[in-house]
Amino acid sequence: MKTLLSEEELEAGVARMASEIAASYRERPLTIVGVLTGSIVLLADLIRQLDMSLRVGVLQASSYRSGTTRGELTINSEMMLDVAGRDILVVDDIFDTGHTLVEVVAKLNELAPTSVKTAVLLRKHGRQEVDFRPDFVAFDIPDEFVVGYGLDYADQYRHLRDLVVLEPDDLASDK
Ligand code: 5GP
Ligand code: MG
């Protein structure tokens, strides 16, 4: 595995994105909705960088996938806060094809929020299949499969402090 972004680089990038978010909302109260499970580490770090009125909820978006290919998406919002009349910021780990975020935003928009913006840790170069841009992006990365800092491969590696590239050899030894 090779390190793409170190713990220190991740911390700096998240702090930078937090400043942009704070500047964008000024004194307006914000409701953050983290997309489980990949956003957990980002969510924990990001919210502690935001010195403002803040509510935090989560929803789960999962696709029937194993490994690196995606399947049909299901969204479970049973654990989410009420969002009607609120400014919502959706927080996710990575903007890859973009389908997940587009579907999550569409679902939230049905619940009559005041606004919905999106923040992602990573945007993968050359992969997007949707006409949609996240409002806040901490890092643009090349088209490689990454794990760590919340991102998994087959439910492993989420706890790694660095963001690392999973090489084909690592993928083959799926344990
Ligand atoms: P989408 O293609 O819908 O933008 O991204 C869907 C999901 O695929 C992401 O939330 C993330 O869980 C997963 N994903 C996409 N690219 C990667 C990657 O490089 N590494 C990992 N671990 N997950 C990824
Ligand atoms: Mg995800």
PDB file of C-alpha atoms and ligand atoms in Angstrom:
ATOM      1  CA  MET A   1       0.000   0.000   0.000  1.00  0.00           C
ATOM      2  CA  LYS A   2       1.279   3.460  -0.768  1.00  0.00           C
ATOM      3  CA  THR A   3       0.302   6.577   1.146  1.00  0.00           C
ATOM      4  CA  LEU A   4      -1.565   9.117  -0.937  1.00  0.00           C
ATOM      5  CA  LEU A   5      -2.388  11.566   1.870  1.00  0.00           C
ATOM      6  CA  SER A   6      -0.753  11.478   5.284  1.00  0.00           C
ATOM      7  CA  GLU A   7      -2.546  12.061   8.559  1.00  0.00           C
ATOM      8  CA  GLU A   8      -1.065  15.583   8.655  1.00  0.00           C
ATOM      9  CA  GLU A   9      -2.140  16.390   5.093  1.00  0.00           C
ATOM     10  CA  LEU A  10      -5.647  15.116   5.807  1.00  0.00           C
ATOM     11  CA  GLU A  11      -5.875  17.246   8.935  1.00  0.00           C
ATOM     12  CA  ALA A  12      -4.780  20.361   7.028  1.00  0.00           C
ATOM     13  CA  GLY A  13      -7.212  19.674   4.173  1.00  0.00           C
ATOM     14  CA  VAL A  14     -10.142  19.162   6.519  1.00  0.00           C
ATOM     15  CA  ALA A  15      -9.271  22.364   8.409  1.00  0.00           C
ATOM     16  CA  ARG A  16      -9.124  24.272   5.105  1.00  0.00           C
ATOM     17  CA  MET A  17     -12.527  22.914   4.061  1.00  0.00           C
ATOM     18  CA  ALA A  18     -13.978  23.736   7.501  1.00  0.00           C
ATOM     19  CA  SER A  19     -12.912  27.372   7.076  1.00  0.00           C
ATOM     20  CA  GLU A  20     -14.633  27.534   3.694  1.00  0.00           C
ATOM     21  CA  ILE A  21     -17.788  26.014   5.186  1.00  0.00           C
ATOM     22  CA  ALA A  22     -17.808  28.407   8.152  1.00  0.00           C
ATOM     23  CA  ALA A  23     -17.280  31.387   5.838  1.00  0.00           C
ATOM     24  CA  SER A  24     -20.088  30.250   3.574  1.00  0.00           C
ATOM     25  CA  TYR A  25     -22.708  29.925   6.324  1.00  0.00           C
ATOM     26  CA  ARG A  26     -21.488  32.864   8.440  1.00  0.00           C
ATOM     27  CA  GLU A  27     -23.684  32.907  11.540  1.00  0.00           C
ATOM     28  CA  ARG A  28     -26.462  30.716  10.119  1.00  0.00           C
ATOM     29  CA  PRO A  29     -27.149  27.526  12.078  1.00  0.00           C
ATOM     30  CA  LEU A  30     -26.182  24.440  10.146  1.00  0.00           C
ATOM     31  CA  THR A  31     -27.419  20.861  10.066  1.00  0.00           C
ATOM     32  CA  ILE A  32     -24.767  18.413   8.961  1.00  0.00           C
ATOM     33  CA  VAL A  33     -25.879  15.068   7.579  1.00  0.00           C
ATOM     34  CA  GLY A  34     -23.081  12.537   7.408  1.00  0.00           C
ATOM     35  CA  VAL A  35     -23.380   9.681   4.944  1.00  0.00           C
ATOM     36  CA  LEU A  36     -22.548   6.418   6.690  1.00  0.00           C
ATOM     37  CA  THR A  37     -20.311   4.608   6.816  1.00  0.00           C
ATOM     38  CA  GLY A  38     -17.448   6.160   4.890  1.00  0.00           C
ATOM     39  CA  SER A  39     -17.836   9.665   6.334  1.00  0.00           C
ATOM     40  CA  ILE A  40     -17.414   8.756  10.015  1.00  0.00           C
ATOM     41  CA  VAL A  41     -13.810   9.866  10.415  1.00  0.00           C
ATOM     42  CA  LEU A  42     -14.236  12.999   8.317  1.00  0.00           C
ATOM     43  CA  LEU A  43     -17.420  13.825  10.208  1.00  0.00           C
ATOM     44  CA  ALA A  44     -15.695  13.549  13.593  1.00  0.00           C
ATOM     45  CA  ASP A  45     -12.803  15.763  12.496  1.00  0.00           C
ATOM     46  CA  LEU A  46     -14.831  18.279  10.501  1.00  0.00           C
ATOM     47  CA  ILE A  47     -17.450  19.049  13.140  1.00  0.00           C
ATOM     48  CA  ARG A  48     -14.742  19.766  15.713  1.00  0.00           C
ATOM     49  CA  GLN A  49     -13.251  22.345  13.353  1.00  0.00           C
ATOM     50  CA  LEU A  50     -16.563  24.186  13.055  1.00  0.00           C
ATOM     51  CA  ASP A  51     -17.077  26.840  15.702  1.00  0.00           C
ATOM     52  CA  MET A  52     -20.714  27.605  14.927  1.00  0.00           C
ATOM     53  CA  SER A  53     -24.262  26.548  15.727  1.00  0.00           C
ATOM     54  CA  LEU A  54     -24.376  22.958  14.541  1.00  0.00           C
ATOM     55  CA  ARG A  55     -26.617  19.896  14.549  1.00  0.00           C
ATOM     56  CA  VAL A  56     -25.281  16.561  13.380  1.00  0.00           C
ATOM     57  CA  GLY A  57     -27.256  13.669  11.947  1.00  0.00           C
ATOM     58  CA  VAL A  58     -26.508  10.688   9.776  1.00  0.00           C
ATOM     59  CA  LEU A  59     -28.103   8.614   7.089  1.00  0.00           C
ATOM     60  CA  GLN A  60     -26.900   5.435   5.528  1.00  0.00           C
ATOM     61  CA  ALA A  61     -26.334   5.005   1.828  1.00  0.00           C
ATOM     62  CA  SER A  62     -25.280   1.555   0.816  1.00  0.00           C
ATOM     63  CA  SER A  63     -25.045  -0.172  -2.481  1.00  0.00           C
ATOM     64  CA  TYR A  64     -25.126  -3.908  -2.935  1.00  0.00           C
ATOM     65  CA  ARG A  65     -21.516  -4.077  -3.767  1.00  0.00           C
ATOM     66  CA  SER A  66     -18.541  -6.151  -2.961  1.00  0.00           C
ATOM     67  CA  GLY A  67     -15.100  -4.846  -3.632  1.00  0.00           C
ATOM     68  CA  THR A  68     -14.756  -2.024  -6.099  1.00  0.00           C
ATOM     69  CA  THR A  69     -17.853  -2.237  -8.296  1.00  0.00           C
ATOM     70  CA  ARG A  70     -21.058  -0.437  -7.419  1.00  0.00           C
ATOM     71  CA  GLY A  71     -24.607  -1.749  -7.347  1.00  0.00           C
ATOM     72  CA  GLU A  72     -28.067  -0.375  -6.654  1.00  0.00           C
ATOM     73  CA  LEU A  73     -28.196   2.259  -3.922  1.00  0.00           C
ATOM     74  CA  THR A  74     -30.446   2.169  -0.870  1.00  0.00           C
ATOM     75  CA  ILE A  75     -30.804   5.110   1.503  1.00  0.00           C
ATOM     76  CA  ASN A  76     -31.789   4.565   5.126  1.00  0.00           C
ATOM     77  CA  SER A  77     -32.728   7.863   6.773  1.00  0.00           C
ATOM     78  CA  GLU A  78     -34.355   6.521   9.942  1.00  0.00           C
ATOM     79  CA  MET A  79     -31.566   7.900  12.110  1.00  0.00           C
ATOM     80  CA  MET A  80     -31.578  11.348  10.529  1.00  0.00           C
ATOM     81  CA  LEU A  81     -32.593  14.634  12.175  1.00  0.00           C
ATOM     82  CA  ASP A  82     -35.547  16.653  10.900  1.00  0.00           C
ATOM     83  CA  VAL A  83     -34.328  18.822   8.060  1.00  0.00           C
ATOM     84  CA  ALA A  84     -37.407  20.851   7.087  1.00  0.00           C
ATOM     85  CA  GLY A  85     -36.616  24.570   7.074  1.00  0.00           C
ATOM     86  CA  ARG A  86     -32.927  23.951   7.836  1.00  0.00           C
ATOM     87  CA  ASP A  87     -29.693  24.637   6.002  1.00  0.00           C
ATOM     88  CA  ILE A  88     -28.264  21.185   5.317  1.00  0.00           C
ATOM     89  CA  LEU A  89     -24.701  20.194   4.551  1.00  0.00           C
ATOM     90  CA  VAL A  90     -24.305  16.617   3.354  1.00  0.00           C
ATOM     91  CA  VAL A  91     -20.880  15.193   4.215  1.00  0.00           C
ATOM     92  CA  ASP A  92     -19.494  12.177   2.372  1.00  0.00           C
ATOM     93  CA  ASP A  93     -16.149  10.499   1.957  1.00  0.00           C
ATOM     94  CA  ILE A  94     -15.650  10.498  -1.788  1.00  0.00           C
ATOM     95  CA  PHE A  95     -17.232  11.811  -4.959  1.00  0.00           C
ATOM     96  CA  ASP A  96     -16.536   9.086  -7.482  1.00  0.00           C
ATOM     97  CA  THR A  97     -19.197   8.544 -10.161  1.00  0.00           C
ATOM     98  CA  GLY A  98     -21.335  10.996  -8.188  1.00  0.00           C
ATOM     99  CA  HIS A  99     -24.463   8.861  -8.149  1.00  0.00           C
ATOM    100  CA  THR A 100     -24.539   8.464  -4.372  1.00  0.00           C
ATOM    101  CA  LEU A 101     -24.437  12.164  -3.610  1.00  0.00           C
ATOM    102  CA  VAL A 102     -26.966  13.022  -6.319  1.00  0.00           C
ATOM    103  CA  GLU A 103     -29.423  10.489  -4.912  1.00  0.00           C
ATOM    104  CA  VAL A 104     -28.866  11.581  -1.314  1.00  0.00           C
ATOM    105  CA  VAL A 105     -29.406  15.241  -2.232  1.00  0.00           C
ATOM    106  CA  ALA A 106     -32.580  14.369  -4.158  1.00  0.00           C
ATOM    107  CA  LYS A 107     -33.891  12.459  -1.156  1.00  0.00           C
ATOM    108  CA  LEU A 108     -33.133  15.355   1.229  1.00  0.00           C
ATOM    109  CA  ASN A 109     -34.731  17.870  -1.115  1.00  0.00           C
ATOM    110  CA  GLU A 110     -38.016  15.975  -0.751  1.00  0.00           C
ATOM    111  CA  LEU A 111     -37.973  16.929   2.950  1.00  0.00           C
ATOM    112  CA  ALA A 112     -38.258  20.688   2.349  1.00  0.00           C
ATOM    113  CA  PRO A 113     -34.953  21.957   3.697  1.00  0.00           C
ATOM    114  CA  THR A 114     -34.041  25.638   3.236  1.00  0.00           C
ATOM    115  CA  SER A 115     -30.888  24.671   1.358  1.00  0.00           C
ATOM    116  CA  VAL A 116     -28.751  21.616   0.649  1.00  0.00           C
ATOM    117  CA  LYS A 117     -25.016  21.823   0.045  1.00  0.00           C
ATOM    118  CA  THR A 118     -22.451  19.051  -0.122  1.00  0.00           C
ATOM    119  CA  ALA A 119     -18.936  18.527   1.207  1.00  0.00           C
ATOM    120  CA  VAL A 120     -16.627  15.641   0.376  1.00  0.00           C
ATOM    121  CA  LEU A 121     -13.152  14.716   1.485  1.00  0.00           C
ATOM    122  CA  LEU A 122     -12.145  13.427  -1.944  1.00  0.00           C
ATOM    123  CA  ARG A 123     -13.090  13.893  -5.566  1.00  0.00           C
ATOM    124  CA  LYS A 124     -11.698  11.299  -7.939  1.00  0.00           C
ATOM    125  CA  HIS A 125     -10.382  12.619 -11.204  1.00  0.00           C
ATOM    126  CA  GLY A 126     -12.175  11.722 -14.437  1.00  0.00           C
ATOM    127  CA  ARG A 127     -14.842   9.480 -12.913  1.00  0.00           C
ATOM    128  CA  GLN A 128     -17.967  11.622 -12.666  1.00  0.00           C
ATOM    129  CA  GLU A 129     -21.085  10.467 -14.500  1.00  0.00           C
ATOM    130  CA  VAL A 130     -23.452  13.155 -13.216  1.00  0.00           C
ATOM    131  CA  ASP A 131     -24.054  16.830 -13.889  1.00  0.00           C
ATOM    132  CA  PHE A 132     -23.384  17.884 -10.305  1.00  0.00           C
ATOM    133  CA  ARG A 133     -20.506  19.475  -8.398  1.00  0.00           C
ATOM    134  CA  PRO A 134     -19.938  19.198  -4.649  1.00  0.00           C
ATOM    135  CA  ASP A 135     -19.823  22.633  -2.993  1.00  0.00           C
ATOM    136  CA  PHE A 136     -16.774  21.818  -0.870  1.00  0.00           C
ATOM    137  CA  VAL A 137     -13.948  19.419  -1.769  1.00  0.00           C
ATOM    138  CA  ALA A 138     -10.924  18.888   0.461  1.00  0.00           C
ATOM    139  CA  PHE A 139      -8.781  16.989  -2.073  1.00  0.00           C
ATOM    140  CA  ASP A 140      -8.813  16.054  -5.743  1.00  0.00           C
ATOM    141  CA  ILE A 141      -7.176  12.669  -6.224  1.00  0.00           C
ATOM    142  CA  PRO A 142      -6.199  10.497  -9.190  1.00  0.00           C
ATOM    143  CA  ASP A 143      -8.350   7.565 -10.288  1.00  0.00           C
ATOM    144  CA  GLU A 144      -7.067   4.979  -7.837  1.00  0.00           C
ATOM    145  CA  PHE A 145      -8.865   2.904  -5.216  1.00  0.00           C
ATOM    146  CA  VAL A 146      -8.130   4.361  -1.804  1.00  0.00           C
ATOM    147  CA  VAL A 147      -8.783   3.201   1.760  1.00  0.00           C
ATOM    148  CA  GLY A 148      -8.275   4.580   5.249  1.00  0.00           C
ATOM    149  CA  TYR A 149      -9.642   7.665   7.026  1.00  0.00           C
ATOM    150  CA  GLY A 150     -13.100   6.054   6.956  1.00  0.00           C
ATOM    151  CA  LEU A 151     -12.932   4.467   3.517  1.00  0.00           C
ATOM    152  CA  ASP A 152     -13.062   0.693   3.334  1.00  0.00           C
ATOM    153  CA  TYR A 153     -12.409  -2.250   1.140  1.00  0.00           C
ATOM    154  CA  ALA A 154     -14.801  -5.097   2.028  1.00  0.00           C
ATOM    155  CA  ASP A 155     -15.375  -3.392   5.412  1.00  0.00           C
ATOM    156  CA  GLN A 156     -11.667  -3.365   6.234  1.00  0.00           C
ATOM    157  CA  TYR A 157      -9.129  -0.547   6.606  1.00  0.00           C
ATOM    158  CA  ARG A 158     -11.477   2.258   7.723  1.00  0.00           C
ATOM    159  CA  HIS A 159      -9.365   2.885  10.813  1.00  0.00           C
ATOM    160  CA  LEU A 160      -6.096   3.650   8.992  1.00  0.00           C
ATOM    161  CA  ARG A 161      -4.890   7.151   9.846  1.00  0.00           C
ATOM    162  CA  ASP A 162      -3.463   7.803   6.380  1.00  0.00           C
ATOM    163  CA  LEU A 163      -5.275   7.571   3.060  1.00  0.00           C
ATOM    164  CA  VAL A 164      -3.583   4.809   1.110  1.00  0.00           C
ATOM    165  CA  VAL A 165      -3.881   3.364  -2.372  1.00  0.00           C
ATOM    166  CA  LEU A 166      -4.954  -0.261  -2.450  1.00  0.00           C
ATOM    167  CA  GLU A 167      -2.879  -1.973  -5.118  1.00  0.00           C
ATOM    168  CA  PRO A 168      -4.121  -4.925  -7.211  1.00  0.00           C
ATOM    169  CA  ASP A 169      -2.066  -7.304  -5.032  1.00  0.00           C
ATOM    170  CA  ASP A 170      -3.831  -6.058  -1.900  1.00  0.00           C
ATOM    171  CA  LEU A 171      -7.206  -6.511  -3.602  1.00  0.00           C
ATOM    172  CA  ALA A 172      -6.415 -10.095  -4.515  1.00  0.00           C
ATOM    173  CA  SER A 173      -5.626 -11.056  -0.919  1.00  0.00           C
ATOM    174  CA  ASP A 174      -9.183 -10.223   0.188  1.00  0.00           C
ATOM    175  CA  LYS A 175      -9.067 -11.229   3.856  1.00  0.00           C
TER     176      LYS A 175
HETATM  177  P1  5GP B   1     -20.151   7.309  -6.165  1.00  0.00           P
HETATM  178  O1  5GP B   1     -19.578   6.505  -7.295  1.00  0.00           O
HETATM  179  O2  5GP B   1     -21.606   7.085  -6.028  1.00  0.00           O
HETATM  180  O3  5GP B   1     -19.760   8.751  -6.259  1.00  0.00           O
HETATM  181  O4  5GP B   1     -19.446   6.782  -4.860  1.00  0.00           O
HETATM  182  C1  5GP B   1     -20.066   5.779  -4.132  1.00  0.00           C
HETATM  183  C2  5GP B   1     -19.274   5.240  -3.019  1.00  0.00           C
HETATM  184  O5  5GP B   1     -18.295   4.378  -3.589  1.00  0.00           O
HETATM  185  C3  5GP B   1     -18.487   6.188  -2.141  1.00  0.00           C
HETATM  186  O6  5GP B   1     -19.252   6.798  -1.126  1.00  0.00           O
HETATM  187  C4  5GP B   1     -17.525   5.198  -1.535  1.00  0.00           C
HETATM  188  O7  5GP B   1     -18.150   4.508  -0.476  1.00  0.00           O
HETATM  189  C5  5GP B   1     -17.279   4.249  -2.685  1.00  0.00           C
HETATM  190  N1  5GP B   1     -16.012   4.542  -3.365  1.00  0.00           N
HETATM  191  C6  5GP B   1     -15.790   5.165  -4.539  1.00  0.00           C
HETATM  192  N2  5GP B   1     -14.478   5.259  -4.811  1.00  0.00           N
HETATM  193  C7  5GP B   1     -13.856   4.667  -3.764  1.00  0.00           C
HETATM  194  C8  5GP B   1     -12.473   4.444  -3.417  1.00  0.00           C
HETATM  195  O8  5GP B   1     -11.513   4.793  -4.125  1.00  0.00           O
HETATM  196  N3  5GP B   1     -12.253   3.795  -2.247  1.00  0.00           N
HETATM  197  C9  5GP B   1     -13.246   3.375  -1.410  1.00  0.00           C
HETATM  198  N4  5GP B   1     -12.896   2.753  -0.301  1.00  0.00           N
HETATM  199  N5  5GP B   1     -14.537   3.582  -1.687  1.00  0.00           N
HETATM  200  C10 5GP B   1     -14.831   4.227  -2.849  1.00  0.00           C
HETATM  201 MG    MG B   2     -19.749   5.843   0.953  1.00  0.00          MG
END
